[in-house]
Tab-separated table of C-alpha atoms and ligand atoms in Angstrom:
chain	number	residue	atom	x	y	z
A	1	UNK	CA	0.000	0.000	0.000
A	2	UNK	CA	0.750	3.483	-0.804
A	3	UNK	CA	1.549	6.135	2.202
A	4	UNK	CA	1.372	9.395	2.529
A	5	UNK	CA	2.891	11.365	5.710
A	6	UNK	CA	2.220	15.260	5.879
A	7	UNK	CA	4.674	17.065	7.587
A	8	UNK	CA	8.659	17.587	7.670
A	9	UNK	CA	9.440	17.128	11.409
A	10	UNK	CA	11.069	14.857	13.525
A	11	UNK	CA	7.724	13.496	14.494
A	12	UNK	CA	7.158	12.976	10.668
A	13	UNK	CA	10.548	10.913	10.152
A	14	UNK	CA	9.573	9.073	13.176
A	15	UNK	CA	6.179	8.345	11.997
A	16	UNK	CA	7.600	7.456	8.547
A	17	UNK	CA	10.559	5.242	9.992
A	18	UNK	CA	7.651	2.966	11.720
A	19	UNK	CA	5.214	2.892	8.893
A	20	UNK	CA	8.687	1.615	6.992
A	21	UNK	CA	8.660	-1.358	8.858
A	22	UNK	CA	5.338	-2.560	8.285
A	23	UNK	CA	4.801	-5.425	5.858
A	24	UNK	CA	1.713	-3.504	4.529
A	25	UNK	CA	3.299	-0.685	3.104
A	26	UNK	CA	4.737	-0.602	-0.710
A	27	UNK	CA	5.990	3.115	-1.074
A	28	UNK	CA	6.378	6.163	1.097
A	29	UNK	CA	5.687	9.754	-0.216
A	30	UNK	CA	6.153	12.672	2.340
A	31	UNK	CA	4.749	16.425	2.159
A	32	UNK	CA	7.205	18.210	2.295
A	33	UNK	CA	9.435	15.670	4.227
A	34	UNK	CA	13.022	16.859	5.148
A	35	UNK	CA	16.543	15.493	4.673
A	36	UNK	CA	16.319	12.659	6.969
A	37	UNK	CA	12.748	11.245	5.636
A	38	UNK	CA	13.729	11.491	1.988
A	39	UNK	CA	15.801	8.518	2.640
A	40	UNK	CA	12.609	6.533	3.407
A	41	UNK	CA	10.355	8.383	1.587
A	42	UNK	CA	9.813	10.455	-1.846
A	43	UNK	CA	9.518	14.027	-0.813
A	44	UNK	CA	7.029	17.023	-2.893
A	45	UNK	CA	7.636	20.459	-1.518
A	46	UNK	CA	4.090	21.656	-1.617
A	47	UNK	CA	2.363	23.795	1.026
A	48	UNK	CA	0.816	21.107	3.997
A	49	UNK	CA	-1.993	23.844	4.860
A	50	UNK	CA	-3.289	24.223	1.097
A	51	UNK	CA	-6.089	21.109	1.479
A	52	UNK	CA	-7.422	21.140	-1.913
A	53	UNK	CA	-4.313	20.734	-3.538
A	54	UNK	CA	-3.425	17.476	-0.980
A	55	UNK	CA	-6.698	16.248	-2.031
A	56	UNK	CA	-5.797	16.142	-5.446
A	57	UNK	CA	-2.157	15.025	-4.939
A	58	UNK	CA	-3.583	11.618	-2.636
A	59	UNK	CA	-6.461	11.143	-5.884
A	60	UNK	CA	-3.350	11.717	-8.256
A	61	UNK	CA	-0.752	9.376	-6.405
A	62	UNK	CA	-3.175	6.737	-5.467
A	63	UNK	CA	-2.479	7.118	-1.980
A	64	UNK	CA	-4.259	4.416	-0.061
A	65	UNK	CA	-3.328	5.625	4.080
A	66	UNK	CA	-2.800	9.681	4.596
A	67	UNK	CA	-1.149	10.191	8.288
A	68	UNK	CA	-1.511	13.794	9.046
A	69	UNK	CA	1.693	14.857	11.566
A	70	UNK	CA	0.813	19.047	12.041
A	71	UNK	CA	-1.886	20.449	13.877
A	72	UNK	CA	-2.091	23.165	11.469
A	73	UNK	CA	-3.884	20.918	8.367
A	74	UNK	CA	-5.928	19.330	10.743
A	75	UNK	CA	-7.549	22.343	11.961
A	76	UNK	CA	-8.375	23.443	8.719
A	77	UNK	CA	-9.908	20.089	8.032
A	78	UNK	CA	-7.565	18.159	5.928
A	79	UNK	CA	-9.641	14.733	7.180
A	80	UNK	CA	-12.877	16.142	6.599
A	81	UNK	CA	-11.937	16.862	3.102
A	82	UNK	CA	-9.861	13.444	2.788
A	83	UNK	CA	-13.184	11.377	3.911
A	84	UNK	CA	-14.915	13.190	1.498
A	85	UNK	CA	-13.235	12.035	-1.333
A	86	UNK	CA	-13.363	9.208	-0.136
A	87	UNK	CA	-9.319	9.474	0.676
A	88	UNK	CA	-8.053	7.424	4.033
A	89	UNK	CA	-6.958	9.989	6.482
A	90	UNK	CA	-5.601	8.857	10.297
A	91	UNK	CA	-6.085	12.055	12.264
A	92	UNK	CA	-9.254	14.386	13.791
A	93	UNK	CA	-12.133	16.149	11.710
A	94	UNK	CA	-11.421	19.615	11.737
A	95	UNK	CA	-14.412	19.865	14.908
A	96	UNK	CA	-12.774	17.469	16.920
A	97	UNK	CA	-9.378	19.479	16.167
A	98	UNK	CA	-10.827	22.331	18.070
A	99	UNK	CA	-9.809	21.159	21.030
A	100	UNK	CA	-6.145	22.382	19.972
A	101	UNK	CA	-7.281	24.967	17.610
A	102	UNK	CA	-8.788	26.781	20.474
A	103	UNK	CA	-7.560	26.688	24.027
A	104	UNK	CA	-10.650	28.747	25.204
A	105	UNK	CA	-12.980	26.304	23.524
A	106	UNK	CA	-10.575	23.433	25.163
A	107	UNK	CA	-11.208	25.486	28.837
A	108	UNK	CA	-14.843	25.750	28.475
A	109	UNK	CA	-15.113	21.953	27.710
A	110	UNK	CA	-12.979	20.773	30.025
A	111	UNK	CA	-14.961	22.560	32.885
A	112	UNK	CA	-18.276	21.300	31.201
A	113	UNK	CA	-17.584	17.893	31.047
A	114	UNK	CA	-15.681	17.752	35.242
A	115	UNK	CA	-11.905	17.612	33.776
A	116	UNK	CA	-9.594	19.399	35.885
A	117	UNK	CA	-7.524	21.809	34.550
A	118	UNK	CA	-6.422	25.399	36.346
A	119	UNK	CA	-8.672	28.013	37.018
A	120	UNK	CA	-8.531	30.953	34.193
A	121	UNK	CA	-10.893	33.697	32.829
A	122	UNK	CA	-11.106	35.000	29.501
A	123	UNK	CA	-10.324	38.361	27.762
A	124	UNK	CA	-11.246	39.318	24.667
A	125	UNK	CA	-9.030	43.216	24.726
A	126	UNK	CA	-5.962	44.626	26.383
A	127	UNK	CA	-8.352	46.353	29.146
A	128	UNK	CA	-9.998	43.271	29.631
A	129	UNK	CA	-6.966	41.168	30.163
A	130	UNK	CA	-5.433	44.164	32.516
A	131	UNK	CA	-8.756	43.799	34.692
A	132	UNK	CA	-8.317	40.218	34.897
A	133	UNK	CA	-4.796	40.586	35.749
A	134	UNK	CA	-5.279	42.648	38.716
A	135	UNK	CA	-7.876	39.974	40.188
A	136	UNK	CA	-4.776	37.152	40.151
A	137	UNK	CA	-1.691	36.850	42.196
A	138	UNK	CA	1.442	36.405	39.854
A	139	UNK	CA	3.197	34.137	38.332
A	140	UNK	CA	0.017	33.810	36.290
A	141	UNK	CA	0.168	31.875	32.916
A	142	UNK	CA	-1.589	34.224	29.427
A	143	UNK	CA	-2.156	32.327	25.788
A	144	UNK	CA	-3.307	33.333	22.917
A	145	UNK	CA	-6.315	31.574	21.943
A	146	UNK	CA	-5.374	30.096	18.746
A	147	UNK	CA	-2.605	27.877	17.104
A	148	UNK	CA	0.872	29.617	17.866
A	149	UNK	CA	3.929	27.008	16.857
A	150	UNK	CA	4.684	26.752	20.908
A	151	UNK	CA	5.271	30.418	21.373
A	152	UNK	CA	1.285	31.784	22.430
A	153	UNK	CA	2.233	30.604	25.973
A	154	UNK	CA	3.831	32.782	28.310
A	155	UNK	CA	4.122	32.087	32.257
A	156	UNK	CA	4.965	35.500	33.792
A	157	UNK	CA	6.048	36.925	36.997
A	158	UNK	CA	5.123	40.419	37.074
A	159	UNK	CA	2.752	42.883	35.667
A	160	UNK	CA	5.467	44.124	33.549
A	161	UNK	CA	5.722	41.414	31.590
A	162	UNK	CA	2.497	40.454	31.482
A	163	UNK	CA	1.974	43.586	30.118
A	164	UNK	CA	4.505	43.207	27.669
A	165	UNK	CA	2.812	40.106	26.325
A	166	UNK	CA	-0.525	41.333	26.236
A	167	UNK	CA	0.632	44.129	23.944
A	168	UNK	CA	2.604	41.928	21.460
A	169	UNK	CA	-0.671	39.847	20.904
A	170	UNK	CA	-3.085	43.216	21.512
A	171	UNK	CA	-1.213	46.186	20.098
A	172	UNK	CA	0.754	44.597	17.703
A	173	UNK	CA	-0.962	41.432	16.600
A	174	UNK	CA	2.170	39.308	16.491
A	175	UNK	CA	-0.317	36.517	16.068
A	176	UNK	CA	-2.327	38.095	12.868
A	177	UNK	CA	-5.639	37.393	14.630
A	178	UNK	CA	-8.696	39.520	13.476
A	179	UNK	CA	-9.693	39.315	17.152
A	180	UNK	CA	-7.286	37.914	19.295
A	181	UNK	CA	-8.367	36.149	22.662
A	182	UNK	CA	-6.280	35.195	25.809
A	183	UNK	CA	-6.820	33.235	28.200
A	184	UNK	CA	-5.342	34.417	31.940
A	185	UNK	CA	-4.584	31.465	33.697
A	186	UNK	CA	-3.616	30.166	37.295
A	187	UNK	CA	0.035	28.727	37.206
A	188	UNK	CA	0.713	25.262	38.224
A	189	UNK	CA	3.687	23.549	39.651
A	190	UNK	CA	4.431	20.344	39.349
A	191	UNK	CA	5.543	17.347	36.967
A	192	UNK	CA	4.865	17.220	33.432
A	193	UNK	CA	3.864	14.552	31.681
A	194	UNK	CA	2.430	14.016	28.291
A	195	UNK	CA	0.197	11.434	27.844
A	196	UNK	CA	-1.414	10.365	24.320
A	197	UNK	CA	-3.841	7.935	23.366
A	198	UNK	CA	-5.358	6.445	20.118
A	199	UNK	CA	-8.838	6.204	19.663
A	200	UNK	CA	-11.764	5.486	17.020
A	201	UNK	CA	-14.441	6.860	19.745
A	202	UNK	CA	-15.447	3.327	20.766
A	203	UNK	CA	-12.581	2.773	22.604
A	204	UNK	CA	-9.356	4.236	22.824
A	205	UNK	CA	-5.498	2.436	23.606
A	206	UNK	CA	-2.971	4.618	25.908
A	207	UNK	CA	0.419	5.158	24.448
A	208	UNK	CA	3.741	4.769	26.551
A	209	UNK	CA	3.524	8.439	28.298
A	210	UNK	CA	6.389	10.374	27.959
A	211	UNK	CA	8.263	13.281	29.484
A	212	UNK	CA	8.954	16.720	27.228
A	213	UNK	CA	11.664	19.096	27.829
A	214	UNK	CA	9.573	22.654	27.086
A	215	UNK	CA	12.196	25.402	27.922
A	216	UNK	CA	15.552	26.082	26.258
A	217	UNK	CA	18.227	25.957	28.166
A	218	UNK	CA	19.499	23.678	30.821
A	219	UNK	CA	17.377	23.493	34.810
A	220	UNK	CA	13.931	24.625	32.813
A	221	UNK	CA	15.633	27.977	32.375
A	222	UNK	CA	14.732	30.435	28.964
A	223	UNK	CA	11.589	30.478	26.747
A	224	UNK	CA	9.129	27.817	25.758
A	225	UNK	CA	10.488	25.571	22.490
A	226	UNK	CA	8.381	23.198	20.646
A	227	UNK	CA	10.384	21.070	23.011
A	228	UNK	CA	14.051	20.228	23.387
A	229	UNK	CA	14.482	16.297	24.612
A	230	UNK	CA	12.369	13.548	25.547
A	231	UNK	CA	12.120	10.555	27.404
A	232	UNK	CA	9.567	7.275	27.698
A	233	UNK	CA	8.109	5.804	29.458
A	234	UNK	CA	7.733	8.974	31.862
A	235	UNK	CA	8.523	8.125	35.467
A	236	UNK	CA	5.925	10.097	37.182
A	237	UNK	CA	3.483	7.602	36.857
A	238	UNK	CA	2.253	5.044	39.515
A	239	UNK	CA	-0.854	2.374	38.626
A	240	UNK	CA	-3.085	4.443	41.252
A	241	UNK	CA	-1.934	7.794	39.135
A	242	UNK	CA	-2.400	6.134	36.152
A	243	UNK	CA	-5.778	4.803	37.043
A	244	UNK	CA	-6.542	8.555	37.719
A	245	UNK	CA	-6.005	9.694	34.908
A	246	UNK	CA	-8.178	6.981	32.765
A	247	UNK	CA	-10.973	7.493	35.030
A	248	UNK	CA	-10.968	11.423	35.507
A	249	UNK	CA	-9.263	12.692	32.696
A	250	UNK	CA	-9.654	10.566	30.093
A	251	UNK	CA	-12.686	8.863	30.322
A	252	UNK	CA	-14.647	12.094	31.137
A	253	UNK	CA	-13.060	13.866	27.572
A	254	UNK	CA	-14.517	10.826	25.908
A	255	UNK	CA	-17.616	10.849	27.178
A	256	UNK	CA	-17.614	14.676	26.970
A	257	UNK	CA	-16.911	14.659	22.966
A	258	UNK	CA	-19.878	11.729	22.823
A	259	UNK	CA	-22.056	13.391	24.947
A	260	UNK	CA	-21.610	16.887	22.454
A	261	UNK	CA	-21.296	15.081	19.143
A	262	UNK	CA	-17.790	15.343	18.823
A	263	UNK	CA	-16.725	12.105	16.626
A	264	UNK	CA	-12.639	11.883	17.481
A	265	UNK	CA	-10.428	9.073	15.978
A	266	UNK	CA	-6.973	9.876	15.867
A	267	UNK	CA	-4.527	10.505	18.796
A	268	UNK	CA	-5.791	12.903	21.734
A	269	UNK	CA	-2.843	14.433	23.445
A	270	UNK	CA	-2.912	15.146	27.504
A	271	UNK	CA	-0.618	17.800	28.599
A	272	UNK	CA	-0.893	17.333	32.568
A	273	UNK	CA	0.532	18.367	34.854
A	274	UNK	CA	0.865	15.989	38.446
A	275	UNK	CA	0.703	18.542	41.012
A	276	UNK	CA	0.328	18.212	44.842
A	277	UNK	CA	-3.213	18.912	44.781
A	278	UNK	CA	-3.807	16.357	42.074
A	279	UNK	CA	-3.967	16.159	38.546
A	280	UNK	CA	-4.447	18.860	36.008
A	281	UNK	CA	-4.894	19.244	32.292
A	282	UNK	CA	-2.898	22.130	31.246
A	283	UNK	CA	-3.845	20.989	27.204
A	284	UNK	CA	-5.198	19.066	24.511
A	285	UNK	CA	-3.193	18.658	20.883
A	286	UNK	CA	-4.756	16.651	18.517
A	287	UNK	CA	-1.577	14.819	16.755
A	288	UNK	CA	1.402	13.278	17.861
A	289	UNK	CA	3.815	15.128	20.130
A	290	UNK	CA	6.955	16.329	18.784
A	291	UNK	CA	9.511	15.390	20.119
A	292	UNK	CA	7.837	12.568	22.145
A	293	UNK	CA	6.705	10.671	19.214
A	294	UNK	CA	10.217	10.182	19.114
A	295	UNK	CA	10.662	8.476	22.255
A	296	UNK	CA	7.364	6.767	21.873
A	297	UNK	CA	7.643	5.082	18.884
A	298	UNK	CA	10.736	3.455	19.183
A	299	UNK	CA	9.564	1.563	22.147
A	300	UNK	CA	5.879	0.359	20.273
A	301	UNK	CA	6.067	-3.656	18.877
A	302	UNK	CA	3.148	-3.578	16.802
A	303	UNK	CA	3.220	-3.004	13.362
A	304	UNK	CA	2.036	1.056	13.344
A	305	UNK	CA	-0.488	0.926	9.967
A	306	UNK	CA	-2.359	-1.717	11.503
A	307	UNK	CA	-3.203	0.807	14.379
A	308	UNK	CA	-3.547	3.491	11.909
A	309	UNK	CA	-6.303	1.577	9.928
A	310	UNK	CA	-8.070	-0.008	13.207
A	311	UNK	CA	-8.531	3.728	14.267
A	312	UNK	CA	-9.992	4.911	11.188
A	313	UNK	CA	-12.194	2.194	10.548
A	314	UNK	CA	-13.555	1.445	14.012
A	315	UNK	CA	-11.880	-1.727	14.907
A	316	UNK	CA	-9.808	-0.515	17.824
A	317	UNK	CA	-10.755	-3.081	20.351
A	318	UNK	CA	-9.286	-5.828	18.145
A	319	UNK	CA	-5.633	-4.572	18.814
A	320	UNK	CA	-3.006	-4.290	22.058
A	321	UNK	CA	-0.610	-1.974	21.833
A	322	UNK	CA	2.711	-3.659	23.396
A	323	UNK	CA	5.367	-1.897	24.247
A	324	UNK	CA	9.087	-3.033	24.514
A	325	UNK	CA	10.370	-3.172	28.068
A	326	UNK	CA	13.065	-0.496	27.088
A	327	UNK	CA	13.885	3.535	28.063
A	328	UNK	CA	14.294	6.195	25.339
A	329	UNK	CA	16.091	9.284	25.645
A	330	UNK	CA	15.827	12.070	22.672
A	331	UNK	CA	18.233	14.935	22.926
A	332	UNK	CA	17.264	17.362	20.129
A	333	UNK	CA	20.399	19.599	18.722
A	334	UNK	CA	18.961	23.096	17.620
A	335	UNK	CA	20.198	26.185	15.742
A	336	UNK	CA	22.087	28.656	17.682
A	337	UNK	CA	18.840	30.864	18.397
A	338	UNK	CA	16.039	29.217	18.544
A	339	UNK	CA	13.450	29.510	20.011
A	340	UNK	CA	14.098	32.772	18.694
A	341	UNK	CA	15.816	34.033	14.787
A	342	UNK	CA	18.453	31.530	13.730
A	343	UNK	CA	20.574	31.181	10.724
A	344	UNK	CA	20.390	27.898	7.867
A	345	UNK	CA	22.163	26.459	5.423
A	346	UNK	CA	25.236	25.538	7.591
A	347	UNK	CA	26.426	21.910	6.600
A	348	UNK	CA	25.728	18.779	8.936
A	349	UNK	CA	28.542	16.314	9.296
A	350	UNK	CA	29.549	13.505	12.067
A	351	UNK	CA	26.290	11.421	11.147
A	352	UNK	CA	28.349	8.488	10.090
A	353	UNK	CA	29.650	8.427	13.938
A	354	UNK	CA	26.523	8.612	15.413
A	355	UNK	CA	26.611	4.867	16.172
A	356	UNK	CA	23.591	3.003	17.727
A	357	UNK	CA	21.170	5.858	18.281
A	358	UNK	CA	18.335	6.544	15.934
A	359	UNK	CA	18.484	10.328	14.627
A	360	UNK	CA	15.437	11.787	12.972
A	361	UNK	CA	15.474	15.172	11.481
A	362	UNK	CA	13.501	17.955	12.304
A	363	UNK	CA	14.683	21.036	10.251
A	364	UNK	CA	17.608	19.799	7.485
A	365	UNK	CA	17.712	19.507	4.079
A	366	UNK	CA	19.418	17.651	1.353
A	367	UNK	CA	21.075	19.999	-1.457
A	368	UNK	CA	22.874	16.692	-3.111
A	369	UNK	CA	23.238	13.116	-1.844
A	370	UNK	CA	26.470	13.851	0.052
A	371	UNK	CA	25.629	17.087	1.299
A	372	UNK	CA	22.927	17.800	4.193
A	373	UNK	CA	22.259	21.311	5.481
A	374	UNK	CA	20.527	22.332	8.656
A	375	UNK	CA	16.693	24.002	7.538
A	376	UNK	CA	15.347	24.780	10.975
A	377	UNK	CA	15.106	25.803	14.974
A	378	UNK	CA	15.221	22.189	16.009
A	379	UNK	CA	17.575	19.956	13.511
A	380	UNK	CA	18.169	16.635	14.508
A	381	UNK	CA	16.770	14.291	17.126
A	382	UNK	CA	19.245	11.645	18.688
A	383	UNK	CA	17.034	8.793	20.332
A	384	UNK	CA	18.960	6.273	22.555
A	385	UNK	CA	17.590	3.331	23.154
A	386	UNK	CA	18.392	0.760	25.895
A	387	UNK	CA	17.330	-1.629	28.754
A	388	UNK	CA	17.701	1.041	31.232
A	389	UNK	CA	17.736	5.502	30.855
A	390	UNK	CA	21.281	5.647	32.033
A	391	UNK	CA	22.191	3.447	29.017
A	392	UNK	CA	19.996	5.174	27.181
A	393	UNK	CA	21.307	8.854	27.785
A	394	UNK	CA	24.551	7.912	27.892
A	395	UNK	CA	23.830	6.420	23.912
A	396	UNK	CA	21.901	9.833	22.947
A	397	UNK	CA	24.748	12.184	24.259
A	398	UNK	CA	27.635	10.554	22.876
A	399	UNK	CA	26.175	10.427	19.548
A	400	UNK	CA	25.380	14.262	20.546
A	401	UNK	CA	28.594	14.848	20.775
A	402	UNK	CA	29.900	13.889	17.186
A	403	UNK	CA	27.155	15.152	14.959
A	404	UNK	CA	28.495	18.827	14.107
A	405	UNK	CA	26.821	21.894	12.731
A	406	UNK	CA	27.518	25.457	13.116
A	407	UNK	CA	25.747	26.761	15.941
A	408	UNK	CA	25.076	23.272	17.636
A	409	UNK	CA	23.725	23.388	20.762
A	410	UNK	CA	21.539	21.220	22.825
A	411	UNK	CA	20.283	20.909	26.228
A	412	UNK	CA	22.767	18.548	28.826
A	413	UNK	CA	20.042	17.523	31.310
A	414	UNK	CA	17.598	15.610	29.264
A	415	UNK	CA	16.409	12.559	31.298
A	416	UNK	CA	19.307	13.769	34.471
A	417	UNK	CA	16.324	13.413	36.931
A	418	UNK	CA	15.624	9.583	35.769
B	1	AMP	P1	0.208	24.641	26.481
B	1	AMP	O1	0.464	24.943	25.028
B	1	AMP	O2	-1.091	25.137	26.997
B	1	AMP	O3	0.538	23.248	26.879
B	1	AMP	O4	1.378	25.401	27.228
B	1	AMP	C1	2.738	25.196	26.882
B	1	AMP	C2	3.547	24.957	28.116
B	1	AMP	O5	3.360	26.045	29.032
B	1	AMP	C3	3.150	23.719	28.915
B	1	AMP	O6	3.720	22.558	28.411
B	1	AMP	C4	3.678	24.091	30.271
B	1	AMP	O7	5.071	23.901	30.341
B	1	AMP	C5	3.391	25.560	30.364
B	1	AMP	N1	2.058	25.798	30.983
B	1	AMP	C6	0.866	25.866	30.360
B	1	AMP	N2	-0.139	26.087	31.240
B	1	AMP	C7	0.430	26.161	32.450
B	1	AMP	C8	-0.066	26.367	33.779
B	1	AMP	N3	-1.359	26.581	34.020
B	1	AMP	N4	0.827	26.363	34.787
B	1	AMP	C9	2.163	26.171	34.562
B	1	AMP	N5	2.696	25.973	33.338
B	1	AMP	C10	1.853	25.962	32.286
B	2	LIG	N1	6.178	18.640	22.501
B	2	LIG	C1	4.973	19.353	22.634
B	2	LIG	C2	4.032	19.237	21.534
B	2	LIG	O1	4.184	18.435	20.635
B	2	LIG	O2	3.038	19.970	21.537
């Protein structure tokens, strides 16, 4: 069979590095793909987020299994338009997205439907979210209500840079929202854990949860990244926390999107966050996690398509997901930058080196088959993979170590705590 993955992340090569493996699958082709997937896949530079021209690429191509990686196609209903040429498409109808799309919408349904998540109020203008302010103690978390590539979340400290913030998405409309929202938010302390699950709204399968690295630099210090290292499975869960969050969190989403017509099949992400007082939903994202896909995956024995097409056609409750009894560690090696403006182009080398570790690309780029160039914040991905994390992080940060770009650098603490 013919796949198609949409994307060009690390989540993407790990996504298409699975699907390689399954007996199912004939040929790969990748929108837009990057360096690393186009040696698994054939890659077509065209535009993820323009859905009629996908449509007519999967009809053209004969694609017989779409998996969408971005949250940005799926929000403007790339699977509604799939299913309705009748094109296979593993991922969330664009109503079902909104529970990324919009973290006010997420808010008000998680407090309809008993999910706990921190307490926040809503502002729809810069006086608005200055009246709200001064009815919180700091630090106090504001986002921007809609998609924001990681950076619409800001946890402040003081009324000066909350202020700040507000007038970046206010004032000058960093965002390009015709009528931006925030949402002002109590701030949380505790461990984070992601926690995904698949499901065809029958009945749904928990992936290994996994721990994300958010901030930049080393101790949780520096601005929010789309995340900078990864490990699996995450430590911070016991079977009573675990049965927890089935029962509380997970079930009661479920039954919340039945209960308000909400059909989901694809994979539901759970941001928590395990605090003293209990546990909290600080999001929903409808896709994979990036980079915890890349821990995930690694570790998952079944043959990936098979859970793809179970999802999509109902049929869920015939599979296990089994995991390998193995720890992953993903350090990711950025530009010199990021999160913030960062140069390209620079050349990649030491990948030959990089001995038993799997490295999946995020932002590089082929320009001929010797020569690959780095393309974005977050470039490569090193997973180790081993019987125990120490192993594991000791594999990751030695390969670390001999990949070389200019402006390398990557965090030194990923998985320390473990
Ligand atoms: P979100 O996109 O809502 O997950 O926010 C991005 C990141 O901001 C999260 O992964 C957390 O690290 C942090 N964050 C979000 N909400 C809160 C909160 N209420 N308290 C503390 N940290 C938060
Ligand atoms: N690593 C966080 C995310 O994928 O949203």
């Amino acid at each position: 069979m013919k796949v198609l993955v949409i994307g060009g992340g690390g989540r993407e090569h790990a996504i298409a590095h699975k699907a390689s493996s399954s007996q199912a699958v004939s040929k790969i082709l990748a929108i837009p793909g990057n360096g690393g997937i186009s040696n698994l896949a054939e890659c077509f530079p065209l535009d993820v987020n323009n859905i009629p021209l996908l449509v007519s690429f999967a009809q053209e191509n004969r694609v017989d299994l779409t998996i969408v990686g971005p949250e940005n196609p799926l929000a403007k209903g790339i699977v509604d338009a799939f299913n309705a040429s009748g094109l296979s498409c593993f991922g969330p109808v664009k109503k079902a997205a909104c529970l990324e799309a919009s973290k006010i919408f997420a808010k008000e349904f998680m407090t309809r439907n008993g999910v706990r998540t921190a307490s926040f109020s809503i502002a729809d203008s810069f006086q608005e979210a200055l009246f709200q302010l001064n009815k919180r103690a700091f630090p106090v978390v504001i986002k921007y209500d809609g998609l924001a590539a990681g950076k619409g979340v800001r946890l402040v400290s003081n009324r000066t840079e909350a202020v700040s913030f507000l007038e970046e998405i206010f004032e000058r409309n960093v965002f390009s929202s015709d009528s931006p929202r925030v949402l002002i938010e109590q701030a949380l302390v505790g461990q984070e854990v992601s926690f995904l699950i698949v499901t065809d709204t029958v009945s749904y399968q928990p992936l290994a949860a996994a721990r994300d690295y958010k901030r930049v630099f080393d101790g949780n210090q520096g601005p929010n990244t789309g995340g900078m290292g990864a490990y699996c499975p995450s430590t911070s869960l016991d079977q009573g926390t675990l049965s927890i969050i089935n029962q509380d969190i997970v079930k009661k989403t479920l039954n919340g999107l039945a209960k308000e017509g909400i059909e989901y099949r694809g994979v539901l992400y759970f941001g928590l966050m395990i605090t003293r007082e209990g546990i909290y939903v600080l999001e929903y994202n409808c896709r994979f996690g990036d980079p915890e896909t890349q821990v995930i995956l690694p570790l998952l024995e079944n043959d990936i398509i098979e859970v793809f097409q179970a999802t999509i056609s109902g049929s869920l409750q015939n599979i296990t997901l089994k995991w390998k009894p193995k720890c992953s560690v993903c350090v990711i090696l950025a530009s010199s930058g990021y999160p913030g403006a960062y140069q390209t182009g620079y050349r990649i080398t030491g990948l030959e080196q990089a001995k038993d570790v799997l490295v999946y690309h995020s932002g590089t780029r082929k320009i001929d088959q010797e020569t690959l160039v780095t393309a974005g914040g977050r470039v490569l991905g090193v997973v180790g993979v081993d019987n125990d994390f120490k192993s594991a992080r000791e594999k990751a940060y030695l390969a670390a170590e001999k990949i070389e770009f200019e402006g390398k650098f990557y965090r030194k603490d990923i998985a320390s705590e473990v």
